[in-house]
PDB file of C-alpha atoms in Angstrom:
ATOM      1  CA  MET A  30       0.424   0.050  -0.089  1.00 53.00           C
ATOM      2  CA  ARG A  31       1.260   3.387  -0.748  1.00 60.00           C
ATOM      3  CA  VAL A  32       1.393   5.669   1.235  1.00 63.00           C
ATOM      4  CA  HIS A  33       1.513   9.654   1.322  1.00 72.00           C
ATOM      5  CA  LEU A  34       3.207  11.914   3.010  1.00 80.00           C
ATOM      6  CA  LYS A  35       2.251  15.920   3.429  1.00 80.00           C
ATOM      7  CA  GLY A  36       5.044  18.229   3.517  1.00 80.00           C
ATOM      8  CA  ILE A  37       7.288  16.153   3.472  1.00 84.00           C
ATOM      9  CA  HIS A  38      11.034  18.223   2.457  1.00 84.00           C
ATOM     10  CA  ARG A  39      14.200  17.613   0.143  1.00 85.00           C
ATOM     11  CA  ILE A  40      17.031  19.083  -0.057  1.00 87.00           C
ATOM     12  CA  GLU A  41      19.952  18.019  -2.623  1.00 87.00           C
ATOM     13  CA  ARG A  42      23.255  19.424  -1.473  1.00 85.00           C
ATOM     14  CA  ARG A  43      26.352  18.590  -3.279  1.00 84.00           C
ATOM     15  CA  LEU A  44      29.364  17.159  -0.810  1.00 81.00           C
ATOM     16  CA  ALA A  45      32.878  18.227  -1.540  1.00 82.00           C
ATOM     17  CA  THR A  46      33.920  14.710  -3.678  1.00 84.00           C
ATOM     18  CA  GLY A  47      31.089  15.857  -6.436  1.00 82.00           C
ATOM     19  CA  GLU A  48      28.370  13.866  -4.851  1.00 87.00           C
ATOM     20  CA  THR A  49      25.048  14.018  -4.645  1.00 88.00           C
ATOM     21  CA  ARG A  50      23.304  13.414  -1.426  1.00 86.00           C
ATOM     22  CA  ILE A  51      19.469  14.295  -1.163  1.00 88.00           C
ATOM     23  CA  TYR A  52      18.284  15.027   2.384  1.00 87.00           C
ATOM     24  CA  TYR A  53      14.405  14.543   3.558  1.00 87.00           C
ATOM     25  CA  TYR A  54      12.769  16.512   7.085  1.00 85.00           C
ATOM     26  CA  ALA A  55       9.351  15.700   8.048  1.00 82.00           C
ATOM     27  CA  TRP A  56       8.869  20.186   6.393  1.00 78.00           C
ATOM     28  CA  ARG A  57      11.038  23.040   6.214  1.00 76.00           C
ATOM     29  CA  GLY A  58      12.477  24.094   8.957  1.00 70.00           C
ATOM     30  CA  GLY A  59      12.122  20.754  10.203  1.00 74.00           C
ATOM     31  CA  PRO A  60      13.656  17.265  11.992  1.00 80.00           C
ATOM     32  CA  ARG A  61      15.601  15.070   9.394  1.00 86.00           C
ATOM     33  CA  ILE A  62      14.314  12.038   8.670  1.00 87.00           C
ATOM     34  CA  ASP A  63      16.926   9.461   8.784  1.00 87.00           C
ATOM     35  CA  ALA A  64      15.968   6.712   5.998  1.00 86.00           C
ATOM     36  CA  GLN A  65      14.984   5.817   3.022  1.00 86.00           C
ATOM     37  CA  PRO A  66      11.470   7.066   1.333  1.00 85.00           C
ATOM     38  CA  GLY A  67       9.224   4.447   0.908  1.00 82.00           C
ATOM     39  CA  THR A  68      10.701   1.939   4.022  1.00 87.00           C
ATOM     40  CA  PRO A  69       8.695   1.533   7.313  1.00 85.00           C
ATOM     41  CA  GLU A  70      11.906   3.431   8.908  1.00 86.00           C
ATOM     42  CA  PHE A  71      10.975   6.196   6.945  1.00 85.00           C
ATOM     43  CA  ILE A  72       6.919   7.085   7.598  1.00 83.00           C
ATOM     44  CA  HIS A  73       7.234   6.101  11.186  1.00 83.00           C
ATOM     45  CA  SER A  74       9.785   8.603  11.770  1.00 83.00           C
ATOM     46  CA  TYR A  75       7.799  10.572  10.099  1.00 81.00           C
ATOM     47  CA  GLN A  76       4.499  10.601  12.806  1.00 81.00           C
ATOM     48  CA  GLU A  77       6.768  10.530  15.486  1.00 80.00           C
ATOM     49  CA  ALA A  78       8.005  14.004  14.485  1.00 76.00           C
ATOM     50  CA  HIS A  79       4.713  14.944  13.210  1.00 71.00           C
ATOM     51  CA  ALA A  80       3.264  13.550  16.907  1.00 67.00           C
ATOM     52  CA  SER A  81       5.827  15.744  18.899  1.00 62.00           C
ATOM     53  CA  LEU A  82       4.772  19.159  17.206  1.00 56.00           C
ATOM     54  CA  ARG A  83       0.357  17.518  18.900  1.00 59.00           C
ATOM     55  CA  ARG A  84       2.491  16.506  22.090  1.00 60.00           C
ATOM     56  CA  PRO A  85       2.417  19.755  24.826  1.00 66.00           C
ATOM     57  CA  LYS A  86       5.280  20.102  26.707  1.00 70.00           C
ATOM     58  CA  ALA A  87       5.115  18.833  29.847  1.00 76.00           C
ATOM     59  CA  GLY A  88       4.945  21.216  32.916  1.00 86.00           C
ATOM     60  CA  THR A  89       3.397  23.764  31.500  1.00 91.00           C
ATOM     61  CA  LEU A  90      -0.366  25.452  30.501  1.00 93.00           C
ATOM     62  CA  MET A  91      -0.907  23.628  27.754  1.00 91.00           C
ATOM     63  CA  THR A  92      -0.936  20.090  30.277  1.00 91.00           C
ATOM     64  CA  LEU A  93      -3.618  21.074  31.635  1.00 93.00           C
ATOM     65  CA  ILE A  94      -5.388  22.287  28.696  1.00 92.00           C
ATOM     66  CA  ALA A  95      -4.782  19.084  26.778  1.00 89.00           C
ATOM     67  CA  GLU A  96      -6.574  16.687  30.090  1.00 90.00           C
ATOM     68  CA  PHE A  97      -9.084  18.732  29.963  1.00 91.00           C
ATOM     69  CA  LYS A  98      -9.733  18.489  26.171  1.00 87.00           C
ATOM     70  CA  ALA A  99      -9.540  14.925  26.941  1.00 86.00           C
ATOM     71  CA  SER A 100     -11.699  14.869  30.275  1.00 88.00           C
ATOM     72  CA  ALA A 101     -15.494  13.297  29.363  1.00 85.00           C
ATOM     73  CA  GLU A 102     -16.578  16.542  30.745  1.00 86.00           C
ATOM     74  CA  PHE A 103     -15.501  18.175  27.901  1.00 86.00           C
ATOM     75  CA  ARG A 104     -16.354  15.834  25.126  1.00 82.00           C
ATOM     76  CA  ALA A 105     -19.864  15.511  26.999  1.00 83.00           C
ATOM     77  CA  LEU A 106     -20.414  19.530  26.539  1.00 82.00           C
ATOM     78  CA  ALA A 107     -23.259  20.133  23.397  1.00 80.00           C
ATOM     79  CA  PRO A 108     -21.876  20.649  19.623  1.00 81.00           C
ATOM     80  CA  SER A 109     -21.801  24.334  19.878  1.00 82.00           C
ATOM     81  CA  SER A 110     -20.340  24.377  23.192  1.00 84.00           C
ATOM     82  CA  LEU A 111     -17.873  22.883  22.243  1.00 85.00           C
ATOM     83  CA  ARG A 112     -16.784  25.311  18.846  1.00 86.00           C
ATOM     84  CA  ALA A 113     -17.483  28.234  21.122  1.00 88.00           C
ATOM     85  CA  TYR A 114     -14.416  26.171  24.608  1.00 89.00           C
ATOM     86  CA  SER A 115     -12.640  25.416  21.391  1.00 89.00           C
ATOM     87  CA  ASN A 116     -12.394  28.880  20.110  1.00 90.00           C
ATOM     88  CA  TYR A 117     -11.182  30.815  23.203  1.00 92.00           C
ATOM     89  CA  ILE A 118      -8.639  27.717  23.980  1.00 92.00           C
ATOM     90  CA  LYS A 119      -7.091  28.449  20.773  1.00 91.00           C
ATOM     91  CA  LEU A 120      -6.329  31.897  22.432  1.00 93.00           C
ATOM     92  CA  ILE A 121      -5.075  30.483  25.848  1.00 94.00           C
ATOM     93  CA  GLU A 122      -3.300  28.371  23.771  1.00 90.00           C
ATOM     94  CA  ALA A 123      -1.117  31.354  22.163  1.00 90.00           C
ATOM     95  CA  GLU A 124      -1.237  32.971  24.738  1.00 93.00           C
ATOM     96  CA  PHE A 125       0.049  31.686  27.672  1.00 93.00           C
ATOM     97  CA  GLY A 126       0.302  27.278  26.045  1.00 89.00           C
ATOM     98  CA  ASP A 127       3.925  27.511  27.340  1.00 89.00           C
ATOM     99  CA  LEU A 128       3.305  29.295  30.650  1.00 92.00           C
ATOM    100  CA  PRO A 129       5.096  27.379  33.203  1.00 93.00           C
ATOM    101  CA  LEU A 130       2.939  25.046  35.758  1.00 93.00           C
ATOM    102  CA  ALA A 131       4.813  26.431  38.665  1.00 92.00           C
ATOM    103  CA  ALA A 132       4.121  29.660  38.305  1.00 93.00           C
ATOM    104  CA  LEU A 133       0.384  29.370  39.020  1.00 93.00           C
ATOM    105  CA  ASP A 134       1.760  30.179  42.842  1.00 91.00           C
ATOM    106  CA  ASP A 135       3.145  33.148  42.417  1.00 92.00           C
ATOM    107  CA  ARG A 136       0.428  35.662  43.213  1.00 90.00           C
ATOM    108  CA  ARG A 137       1.315  38.284  40.741  1.00 93.00           C
ATOM    109  CA  VAL A 138       0.202  34.951  37.441  1.00 93.00           C
ATOM    110  CA  ARG A 139      -3.036  36.987  38.767  1.00 93.00           C
ATOM    111  CA  GLY A 140      -3.100  39.659  37.063  1.00 92.00           C
ATOM    112  CA  GLU A 141      -0.452  38.796  34.002  1.00 93.00           C
ATOM    113  CA  PHE A 142      -4.007  36.687  33.707  1.00 93.00           C
ATOM    114  CA  LYS A 143      -6.449  39.713  34.191  1.00 92.00           C
ATOM    115  CA  ALA A 144      -4.264  42.630  31.551  1.00 92.00           C
ATOM    116  CA  TRP A 145      -4.979  39.903  28.722  1.00 93.00           C
ATOM    117  CA  ARG A 146      -8.094  39.788  29.649  1.00 92.00           C
ATOM    118  CA  ASP A 147      -8.449  43.660  29.135  1.00 91.00           C
ATOM    119  CA  ARG A 148      -7.274  44.023  26.428  1.00 91.00           C
ATOM    120  CA  PHE A 149      -9.765  42.989  24.765  1.00 90.00           C
ATOM    121  CA  ALA A 150     -11.815  45.304  26.998  1.00 87.00           C
ATOM    122  CA  ASN A 151     -13.387  46.485  23.758  1.00 90.00           C
ATOM    123  CA  THR A 152     -14.930  44.110  23.509  1.00 91.00           C
ATOM    124  CA  PRO A 153     -16.317  42.689  26.711  1.00 89.00           C
ATOM    125  CA  ARG A 154     -18.531  39.060  26.340  1.00 88.00           C
ATOM    126  CA  LYS A 155     -15.391  38.148  24.446  1.00 91.00           C
ATOM    127  CA  ALA A 156     -13.560  38.847  27.288  1.00 90.00           C
ATOM    128  CA  ASP A 157     -15.010  37.264  29.651  1.00 91.00           C
ATOM    129  CA  TYR A 158     -15.870  34.047  27.065  1.00 91.00           C
ATOM    130  CA  MET A 159     -12.345  33.812  27.782  1.00 92.00           C
ATOM    131  CA  TRP A 160     -12.061  34.901  31.406  1.00 93.00           C
ATOM    132  CA  SER A 161     -13.976  32.046  31.762  1.00 92.00           C
ATOM    133  CA  THR A 162     -12.934  29.436  29.834  1.00 93.00           C
ATOM    134  CA  LEU A 163      -9.318  29.545  31.340  1.00 94.00           C
ATOM    135  CA  ALA A 164     -11.295  29.672  34.594  1.00 93.00           C
ATOM    136  CA  ARG A 165     -12.954  26.488  34.277  1.00 93.00           C
ATOM    137  CA  ILE A 166      -8.954  24.583  32.049  1.00 94.00           C
ATOM    138  CA  LEU A 167      -7.821  25.080  36.054  1.00 94.00           C
ATOM    139  CA  SER A 168     -10.632  24.817  38.177  1.00 93.00           C
ATOM    140  CA  PHE A 169     -10.726  21.431  36.326  1.00 93.00           C
ATOM    141  CA  SER A 170      -7.190  20.804  36.971  1.00 94.00           C
ATOM    142  CA  LYS A 171      -7.212  22.118  40.542  1.00 94.00           C
ATOM    143  CA  ASP A 172     -10.307  18.986  41.433  1.00 93.00           C
ATOM    144  CA  ARG A 173      -8.518  16.515  40.231  1.00 92.00           C
ATOM    145  CA  GLY A 174      -4.970  17.618  41.467  1.00 93.00           C
ATOM    146  CA  LEU A 175      -2.866  17.719  38.634  1.00 92.00           C
ATOM    147  CA  ILE A 176      -2.184  21.683  40.633  1.00 92.00           C
ATOM    148  CA  GLY A 177      -2.876  23.560  44.240  1.00 92.00           C
ATOM    149  CA  THR A 178      -4.123  27.114  43.122  1.00 91.00           C
ATOM    150  CA  ASN A 179      -6.881  27.901  40.407  1.00 93.00           C
ATOM    151  CA  PRO A 180      -5.667  32.078  40.541  1.00 92.00           C
ATOM    152  CA  CYS A 181      -8.724  32.809  37.962  1.00 91.00           C
ATOM    153  CA  GLU A 182     -11.209  31.994  41.199  1.00 87.00           C
ATOM    154  CA  GLY A 183     -13.868  35.238  41.445  1.00 79.00           C
ATOM    155  CA  GLY A 184     -12.712  37.548  38.704  1.00 67.00           C
ATOM    156  CA  GLY A 185     -15.952  39.579  37.734  1.00 69.00           C
ATOM    157  CA  ARG A 186     -16.991  40.228  35.213  1.00 70.00           C
ATOM    158  CA  LEU A 187     -16.082  43.494  33.011  1.00 68.00           C
ATOM    159  CA  TYR A 188     -20.040  43.033  30.322  1.00 55.00           C
ATOM    160  CA  THR A 189     -23.070  44.437  31.563  1.00 61.00           C
ATOM    161  CA  ALA A 190     -26.544  45.041  30.312  1.00 58.00           C
ATOM    162  CA  ASP A 191     -29.137  47.301  30.266  1.00 58.00           C
ATOM    163  CA  ARG A 192     -32.066  45.103  29.080  1.00 61.00           C
ATOM    164  CA  THR A 193     -35.224  47.031  30.669  1.00 65.00           C
ATOM    165  CA  ASP A 194     -35.948  48.606  27.158  1.00 66.00           C
ATOM    166  CA  LYS A 195     -36.529  45.044  26.169  1.00 73.00           C
ATOM    167  CA  LEU A 196     -38.918  43.588  28.876  1.00 80.00           C
ATOM    168  CA  TRP A 197     -41.650  42.831  27.682  1.00 83.00           C
ATOM    169  CA  ARG A 198     -45.060  44.069  29.983  1.00 85.00           C
ATOM    170  CA  ASP A 199     -48.831  42.431  30.987  1.00 85.00           C
ATOM    171  CA  ASP A 200     -49.352  45.234  28.474  1.00 87.00           C
ATOM    172  CA  ASP A 201     -47.638  43.820  26.128  1.00 88.00           C
ATOM    173  CA  VAL A 202     -48.172  40.438  26.688  1.00 88.00           C
ATOM    174  CA  SER A 203     -51.826  40.901  26.275  1.00 88.00           C
ATOM    175  CA  ALA A 204     -50.959  43.293  23.544  1.00 90.00           C
ATOM    176  CA  PHE A 205     -49.440  40.396  21.544  1.00 90.00           C
ATOM    177  CA  LEU A 206     -51.594  37.953  22.443  1.00 89.00           C
ATOM    178  CA  VAL A 207     -54.888  39.227  21.140  1.00 89.00           C
ATOM    179  CA  SER A 208     -53.210  39.790  17.107  1.00 91.00           C
ATOM    180  CA  ALA A 209     -51.057  36.893  17.194  1.00 91.00           C
ATOM    181  CA  ALA A 210     -51.255  33.667  15.495  1.00 93.00           C
ATOM    182  CA  PRO A 211     -52.492  30.628  17.141  1.00 91.00           C
ATOM    183  CA  GLU A 212     -48.747  28.897  16.365  1.00 91.00           C
ATOM    184  CA  MET A 213     -47.135  32.455  17.736  1.00 92.00           C
ATOM    185  CA  ALA A 214     -48.876  32.307  20.725  1.00 91.00           C
ATOM    186  CA  LEU A 215     -48.183  28.691  21.602  1.00 90.00           C
ATOM    187  CA  ALA A 216     -44.682  30.391  21.073  1.00 90.00           C
ATOM    188  CA  LEU A 217     -44.794  33.336  23.889  1.00 91.00           C
ATOM    189  CA  MET A 218     -46.160  30.805  26.544  1.00 91.00           C
ATOM    190  CA  LEU A 219     -43.860  27.906  26.130  1.00 91.00           C
ATOM    191  CA  ALA A 220     -41.084  30.537  26.833  1.00 91.00           C
ATOM    192  CA  LEU A 221     -42.990  32.124  29.720  1.00 90.00           C
ATOM    193  CA  TRP A 222     -43.784  29.288  31.971  1.00 90.00           C
ATOM    194  CA  THR A 223     -41.079  27.241  30.820  1.00 91.00           C
ATOM    195  CA  GLY A 224     -37.881  29.293  31.139  1.00 90.00           C
ATOM    196  CA  GLN A 225     -36.235  27.286  28.584  1.00 92.00           C
ATOM    197  CA  ARG A 226     -34.074  28.215  25.964  1.00 91.00           C
ATOM    198  CA  GLN A 227     -35.064  28.979  22.486  1.00 89.00           C
ATOM    199  CA  GLY A 228     -33.802  26.634  20.894  1.00 89.00           C
ATOM    200  CA  ASP A 229     -34.890  23.816  22.637  1.00 91.00           C
ATOM    201  CA  LEU A 230     -38.593  24.744  22.561  1.00 91.00           C
ATOM    202  CA  LEU A 231     -38.156  25.128  19.397  1.00 90.00           C
ATOM    203  CA  ARG A 232     -37.826  21.141  19.397  1.00 91.00           C
ATOM    204  CA  LEU A 233     -39.846  20.236  21.176  1.00 91.00           C
ATOM    205  CA  PRO A 234     -42.167  17.947  20.290  1.00 93.00           C
ATOM    206  CA  TRP A 235     -46.101  17.566  20.893  1.00 92.00           C
ATOM    207  CA  SER A 236     -45.412  13.785  22.341  1.00 94.00           C
ATOM    208  CA  ALA A 237     -43.594  16.210  25.029  1.00 94.00           C
ATOM    209  CA  PHE A 238     -46.883  17.796  27.282  1.00 93.00           C
ATOM    210  CA  ASP A 239     -48.897  14.404  28.763  1.00 93.00           C
ATOM    211  CA  GLY A 240     -51.971  16.588  29.539  1.00 91.00           C
ATOM    212  CA  SER A 241     -50.146  18.284  32.778  1.00 93.00           C
ATOM    213  CA  HIS A 242     -45.984  17.861  32.325  1.00 94.00           C
ATOM    214  CA  ILE A 243     -44.027  18.680  29.635  1.00 94.00           C
ATOM    215  CA  ARG A 244     -41.020  16.248  29.022  1.00 94.00           C
ATOM    216  CA  PHE A 245     -37.660  17.229  27.347  1.00 92.00           C
ATOM    217  CA  GLN A 246     -33.778  16.827  27.413  1.00 92.00           C
ATOM    218  CA  GLN A 247     -32.422  20.051  27.501  1.00 90.00           C
ATOM    219  CA  SER A 248     -29.860  19.882  24.808  1.00 86.00           C
ATOM    220  CA  LYS A 249     -26.600  22.267  26.083  1.00 81.00           C
ATOM    221  CA  THR A 250     -26.759  20.410  30.110  1.00 83.00           C
ATOM    222  CA  GLY A 251     -28.686  16.881  28.553  1.00 85.00           C
ATOM    223  CA  ARG A 252     -30.687  17.382  31.557  1.00 88.00           C
ATOM    224  CA  ARG A 253     -33.883  15.359  31.832  1.00 92.00           C
ATOM    225  CA  ILE A 254     -36.425  18.585  32.219  1.00 91.00           C
ATOM    226  CA  VAL A 255     -40.203  17.337  33.891  1.00 94.00           C
ATOM    227  CA  ILE A 256     -41.807  21.092  34.300  1.00 93.00           C
ATOM    228  CA  PRO A 257     -45.830  21.345  35.158  1.00 93.00           C
ATOM    229  CA  ALA A 258     -48.292  22.715  32.613  1.00 89.00           C
ATOM    230  CA  GLY A 259     -49.331  25.826  34.369  1.00 83.00           C
ATOM    231  CA  GLU A 260     -53.579  26.611  33.174  1.00 82.00           C
ATOM    232  CA  PRO A 261     -52.922  28.854  30.526  1.00 78.00           C
TER     233      PRO A 261
END
């Protein structure tokens, strides 16, 4: 079977004797492969070189991130949450991936983390999500005895929202129900009386209602929910 290896860098050099020799590298600037192309040894050396790129350096924050990403807790997240976490984790890896774990015991590191978060103050929700993602990784690591302290505990939030102008009062609800189509009225009443996420309510089948209760599983948490149906 022929195996196609991507990124192999080939260099041809002329020796002092006049002989031409070809050298192979796992990638441009990468380690040299001291084996003949097409041999099992060549493939093994190539795979080992690339595996070393993915292997986190021992004793750094990258090892905690790798443990968190491999955990059942992380893999159980909803697909949308996984995508969001992955984006913020990439930012953490780029900034602090090589941070020695010993630095987490230095009280000044909290200030370093906060200064990093504050660089994104012009997008406060993103800054808060970055901070909470880092805090969760460190909380996970502390809970499993990988570190002794979590310098991101109780970090506060940058984002605040005033949504008072978006609140519906009783008069607003009544006006809507008077003129809305039945399916829209039902959607509003479901939201008011269950307080559940829009996505879960949109997926709710009629079979979830047994005449007295609404039963379903939350997509984000996986929890099974039973809600008594109010008279309205």
